[in-house]
Amino acid sequence: MEFTWVYEKKHPQQIKYFLKEQGISKGLLAKIKFQGGTIMVNDRIENVLFSLSENDKVTIVIPPEGEHETVLLDETPIDIVYEDEHILVVNKPAGVSSIPAQYHPNGTMANRVKAYYKRQGYENQVIHVVTRLDRDTSGLMLFAKHGYAHAKLDIQLREKKFTKKYQALVSGDVSHLQKHGWIDLPIARDTSSLLKRMVAENGRSAQTEYWLEKEFTEVALVDIQLHTGRTHQIRVHFSAINCSLLGDEMYEGRMDLGITRQALHCYDLRFYHPFTEKLLEFKQPLAEDMEAVIKRFED
């Protein structure tokens, strides 16, 4: 894969510092040097110590990544929302984990995406997960299709340039929900469980913003944006205000309305393309099980 820039500064600069400004890490530089890549200035091969002058053309060729040999193949088709040579956006169904774990090495979105890459015959088959979702959360997931794209997207994540919004179905004290509200409660591990979290004074700061979209007698649809990224944050926060997510047995959500997983869906994903810098926005309709509950209350 080849990338080219024109050096526009008036003062000289070594290639290694210029490439660092373009998001090229030391690890990627080493890969270019030792695994078959190339650095060129004005179509001549140079090393990272070469000093650039104004209007020099800098080109790097990144060698193919191959594949993660330990990631198994799952031939289940994936629902592709968007794809180009650098990124892949998919709609993840509920009940599917994002990445493999020690005792669950297959059946995840990573396994499915790897099988897709292999079917397509892509040179780069290493799986780069940029945004994960919990196993029982449905909706939009972003993969980078090579390490350089992943590194540039990670910079956006650190700088909080990503917007990821969710919709959830909640029940309980829904009449007390505001049209637009904030939940600002610290979250800590629940000492009675290896997985569960709880609101606690000694917990880490956590902020959740929400908008009330639809309200019925027993259930409400809320639009949610996280301003921190704590484990189970949405589930813990809405449980703490007595509006647990439907199907969320761990946090005392209702299990009698046809949903047996937390009714949470990532429907809106916005970020800047790692190379064109164009703002991209993707939206995904609610999963069928959540839509069925809404129709039940609207009828």
Coordinates of C-alpha atoms in Angstrom, one line a residue:
M1 CA 0.0 0.0 0.0
E2 CA 1.4 3.4 -1.1
F3 CA 1.1 6.9 0.4
T4 CA 2.5 10.1 -0.9
W5 CA 2.9 13.6 0.5
V6 CA 4.5 16.9 -0.6
Y7 CA 6.8 18.4 2.0
E8 CA 5.6 22.0 2.4
K9 CA 7.8 23.4 5.2
K10 CA 10.5 25.9 4.4
H11 CA 13.0 24.5 6.9
P12 CA 14.6 21.1 6.5
Q13 CA 13.3 18.1 8.5
Q14 CA 14.4 14.5 8.8
I15 CA 12.0 12.0 7.2
K16 CA 11.4 10.1 10.5
Y17 CA 10.0 13.3 12.2
F18 CA 7.9 14.2 9.2
L19 CA 6.4 10.7 9.1
K20 CA 5.7 10.8 12.8
E21 CA 3.6 13.9 12.1
Q22 CA 1.7 11.8 9.5
G23 CA 0.8 9.2 12.2
I24 CA 3.5 6.7 11.2
S25 CA 4.6 5.0 14.5
K26 CA 8.1 3.6 15.2
G27 CA 6.7 0.1 14.9
L28 CA 5.3 0.9 11.4
L29 CA 8.6 2.5 10.4
A30 CA 10.4 -0.7 11.5
K31 CA 8.0 -2.8 9.5
I32 CA 8.7 -0.7 6.4
K33 CA 12.4 -1.0 6.9
F34 CA 12.6 -4.7 7.7
Q35 CA 9.6 -6.4 6.1
G36 CA 9.8 -5.2 2.5
G37 CA 8.6 -1.7 2.5
T38 CA 10.2 1.4 1.0
I39 CA 10.7 5.1 1.7
M40 CA 11.3 7.3 -1.3
V41 CA 12.0 11.0 -1.8
N42 CA 11.4 12.3 -5.3
D43 CA 11.3 8.6 -6.5
R44 CA 14.7 7.8 -5.0
I45 CA 15.0 5.4 -2.1
E46 CA 16.2 7.1 1.1
N47 CA 16.5 6.2 4.8
V48 CA 14.7 7.9 7.8
L49 CA 17.7 10.2 8.5
F50 CA 17.4 11.9 5.1
S51 CA 16.7 15.7 5.4
L52 CA 13.7 16.9 3.5
S53 CA 13.5 20.2 1.6
E54 CA 10.5 22.3 0.5
N55 CA 8.4 20.6 -2.3
D56 CA 10.1 17.2 -1.9
K57 CA 7.7 14.3 -2.8
V58 CA 7.7 11.7 0.0
T59 CA 6.4 8.2 -0.7
I60 CA 6.1 5.2 1.5
V61 CA 5.2 1.7 0.5
I62 CA 3.9 -0.4 3.4
P63 CA 4.3 -4.1 3.0
P64 CA 1.1 -6.4 3.2
E65 CA 0.2 -7.5 6.7
G66 CA -0.8 -11.0 5.9
E67 CA -3.1 -12.4 8.6
H68 CA -3.5 -13.3 12.3
E69 CA -2.9 -17.1 12.0
T70 CA -4.5 -17.6 15.4
V71 CA -7.8 -16.0 14.5
L72 CA -10.1 -18.7 13.3
L73 CA -12.5 -18.3 10.3
D74 CA -16.3 -18.0 10.7
E75 CA -18.0 -18.0 7.4
T76 CA -21.2 -16.4 8.6
P77 CA -22.0 -13.5 6.3
I78 CA -21.5 -9.9 7.6
D79 CA -23.8 -7.0 7.1
I80 CA -21.6 -4.4 5.5
V81 CA -22.7 -0.7 5.9
Y82 CA -19.7 0.9 4.3
E83 CA -16.3 -0.2 2.9
D84 CA -13.4 1.3 1.1
E85 CA -9.7 0.3 1.0
H86 CA -9.0 1.7 4.5
I87 CA -12.1 1.1 6.6
L88 CA -15.0 -1.3 7.1
V89 CA -18.3 -0.5 8.9
V90 CA -20.6 -3.4 9.8
N91 CA -23.9 -3.9 11.5
K92 CA -23.3 -6.3 14.4
P93 CA -26.2 -8.5 15.5
A94 CA -26.9 -9.0 19.2
G95 CA -25.5 -12.1 20.7
V96 CA -22.1 -11.9 18.9
S97 CA -19.0 -10.8 20.6
S98 CA -16.6 -8.3 19.0
I99 CA -13.4 -10.3 19.5
P100 CA -12.3 -13.8 20.5
A101 CA -11.6 -14.8 24.0
Q102 CA -9.6 -17.7 25.5
Y103 CA -12.6 -20.0 25.9
H104 CA -14.6 -18.6 23.0
P105 CA -12.1 -18.5 20.1
N106 CA -14.6 -18.4 17.3
G107 CA -18.0 -17.0 16.4
T108 CA -17.1 -13.3 16.9
M109 CA -17.2 -10.4 14.5
A110 CA -13.4 -10.6 14.2
N111 CA -13.7 -14.2 13.0
R112 CA -16.4 -13.3 10.5
V113 CA -14.5 -10.3 9.2
K114 CA -11.4 -12.4 8.7
A115 CA -13.3 -14.9 6.7
Y116 CA -14.7 -12.1 4.6
Y117 CA -11.2 -10.7 4.0
K118 CA -10.1 -14.2 3.0
R119 CA -13.0 -14.7 0.6
Q120 CA -12.2 -11.3 -1.0
G121 CA -8.5 -12.2 -1.3
Y122 CA -7.3 -9.0 0.4
E123 CA -3.6 -8.7 1.0
N124 CA -4.1 -7.3 4.5
Q125 CA -6.0 -9.8 6.6
V126 CA -5.0 -8.7 10.1
I127 CA -8.2 -7.7 12.1
H128 CA -8.1 -4.1 13.4
V129 CA -11.1 -3.5 15.7
V130 CA -11.5 0.3 16.2
T131 CA -14.9 0.4 18.0
R132 CA -16.1 -2.6 20.0
L133 CA -19.6 -3.4 21.2
D134 CA -20.7 -5.7 24.1
R135 CA -21.8 -9.2 23.0
D136 CA -25.5 -8.4 23.5
T137 CA -25.4 -4.8 22.1
S138 CA -26.3 -4.6 18.4
G139 CA -25.4 -1.9 15.8
L140 CA -22.5 -0.2 14.1
M141 CA -18.9 -1.4 14.5
L142 CA -15.8 0.1 12.8
F143 CA -12.8 -1.9 11.6
A144 CA -9.6 -0.5 10.1
K145 CA -8.3 -2.6 7.1
H146 CA -4.6 -2.0 7.8
G147 CA -2.4 -0.9 10.7
Y148 CA -1.8 2.7 9.4
A149 CA -5.5 3.4 9.2
H150 CA -5.9 1.9 12.7
A151 CA -3.2 4.2 14.1
K152 CA -4.8 7.3 12.6
L153 CA -8.3 6.4 13.9
D154 CA -6.9 5.7 17.4
I155 CA -5.6 9.3 17.4
Q156 CA -9.1 10.5 16.7
L157 CA -10.4 8.3 19.6
R158 CA -7.9 9.7 22.0
E159 CA -8.8 13.2 20.9
K160 CA -12.5 12.4 21.3
K161 CA -13.3 13.2 17.7
F162 CA -15.6 10.2 17.4
T163 CA -19.3 10.4 18.1
K164 CA -21.0 7.2 18.9
K165 CA -24.7 7.3 19.8
Y166 CA -27.0 4.6 21.1
Q167 CA -30.7 3.9 21.5
A168 CA -32.1 1.9 24.4
L169 CA -35.4 0.7 25.6
V170 CA -35.9 1.2 29.3
S171 CA -38.7 0.5 31.8
G172 CA -39.4 1.5 35.4
D173 CA -39.8 5.1 36.4
V174 CA -39.9 6.3 32.8
S175 CA -42.3 9.2 33.7
H176 CA -39.4 10.8 35.6
L177 CA -37.1 10.9 32.5
Q178 CA -36.4 14.4 31.2
K179 CA -36.6 15.4 27.6
H180 CA -32.9 16.0 27.7
G181 CA -30.9 14.8 30.8
W182 CA -27.5 13.9 32.2
I183 CA -26.6 11.1 34.5
D184 CA -23.4 12.0 36.4
L185 CA -22.6 9.1 38.8
P186 CA -19.3 7.4 39.5
I187 CA -19.0 3.7 38.6
A188 CA -17.0 1.0 40.4
R189 CA -16.7 -2.8 40.3
D190 CA -19.5 -4.6 42.3
T191 CA -17.5 -6.6 44.9
S192 CA -20.2 -9.3 44.7
S193 CA -19.5 -10.1 41.0
L194 CA -16.6 -10.5 38.6
L195 CA -18.6 -8.8 35.8
K196 CA -21.1 -6.5 37.4
R197 CA -20.5 -2.8 38.0
M198 CA -22.3 -0.4 40.4
V199 CA -22.6 3.3 41.3
A200 CA -20.3 4.0 44.2
E201 CA -18.8 7.2 45.7
N202 CA -15.2 5.8 45.3
G203 CA -15.8 4.9 41.6
R204 CA -14.5 6.5 38.5
S205 CA -16.2 9.5 37.1
A206 CA -18.9 8.7 34.5
Q207 CA -21.3 10.9 32.5
T208 CA -24.1 9.8 30.2
E209 CA -26.2 12.3 28.2
Y210 CA -29.7 11.2 27.0
W211 CA -32.7 12.4 25.1
L212 CA -36.2 11.0 25.5
E213 CA -37.4 9.9 22.1
K214 CA -40.6 8.1 22.8
E215 CA -42.5 7.4 26.0
F216 CA -45.2 4.8 26.6
T217 CA -47.0 3.7 29.8
E218 CA -44.3 1.2 30.8
V219 CA -41.4 1.7 28.4
A220 CA -39.4 4.5 26.9
L221 CA -37.0 4.8 24.0
V222 CA -34.0 7.0 24.8
D223 CA -31.2 8.3 22.6
I224 CA -27.8 8.2 24.4
Q225 CA -24.3 9.6 24.1
L226 CA -21.5 8.6 26.4
H227 CA -19.0 11.2 27.6
T228 CA -16.9 8.6 29.4
G229 CA -16.3 5.0 28.5
R230 CA -16.8 2.9 31.7
T231 CA -17.7 -0.8 31.5
H232 CA -21.5 -1.3 31.4
Q233 CA -21.9 2.5 31.8
I234 CA -25.3 2.8 30.1
R235 CA -26.7 -0.2 31.9
V236 CA -25.5 0.9 35.3
H237 CA -26.6 4.5 35.0
F238 CA -30.1 3.7 33.8
S239 CA -30.4 1.0 36.5
A240 CA -29.4 3.6 39.1
I241 CA -32.3 5.9 38.1
N242 CA -34.7 3.0 38.2
C243 CA -35.0 2.8 34.4
S244 CA -33.2 -0.5 33.7
L245 CA -32.8 -1.6 30.1
L246 CA -35.3 -4.2 28.9
G247 CA -33.8 -7.7 28.8
D248 CA -30.9 -6.7 31.0
E249 CA -31.2 -9.4 33.7
M250 CA -27.9 -8.5 35.3
Y251 CA -29.2 -5.0 36.2
E252 CA -32.8 -6.1 37.0
G253 CA -34.3 -5.2 33.6
R254 CA -37.7 -6.6 32.6
M255 CA -37.6 -10.0 30.9
D256 CA -41.3 -10.3 29.9
L257 CA -41.5 -8.2 26.8
G258 CA -39.8 -10.5 24.3
I259 CA -36.2 -9.2 24.6
T260 CA -33.7 -11.4 26.4
R261 CA -30.6 -9.3 25.9
Q262 CA -30.0 -5.7 26.9
A263 CA -32.1 -3.6 24.6
L264 CA -29.2 -1.4 23.4
H265 CA -28.3 -0.5 19.8
C266 CA -25.4 1.6 18.4
Y267 CA -27.3 3.5 15.7
D268 CA -25.1 6.5 14.9
L269 CA -21.3 6.6 14.3
R270 CA -19.4 9.7 13.2
F271 CA -15.7 10.2 12.6
Y272 CA -13.3 11.7 10.1
H273 CA -11.9 9.5 7.4
P274 CA -8.3 8.7 8.3
F275 CA -7.0 9.8 4.9
T276 CA -9.5 12.0 3.1
E277 CA -10.3 13.8 6.4
K278 CA -14.0 13.9 5.3
L279 CA -16.6 13.7 8.1
L280 CA -18.3 10.4 7.8
E281 CA -21.7 9.6 9.4
F282 CA -23.4 6.2 9.5
K283 CA -26.9 5.4 10.8
Q284 CA -28.4 2.0 11.4
P285 CA -32.1 1.3 12.1
L286 CA -33.1 -0.4 15.3
A287 CA -32.7 -4.1 15.6
E288 CA -35.8 -6.1 14.9
D289 CA -36.4 -7.2 18.5
M290 CA -36.3 -3.6 19.8
E291 CA -38.5 -2.4 16.9
A292 CA -41.1 -5.1 17.7
V293 CA -41.4 -3.8 21.3
I294 CA -42.1 -0.3 20.1
K295 CA -44.7 -1.5 17.6
R296 CA -46.4 -3.5 20.4
F297 CA -46.8 -0.3 22.5
E298 CA -47.8 1.9 19.5
D299 CA -50.5 -0.5 18.3

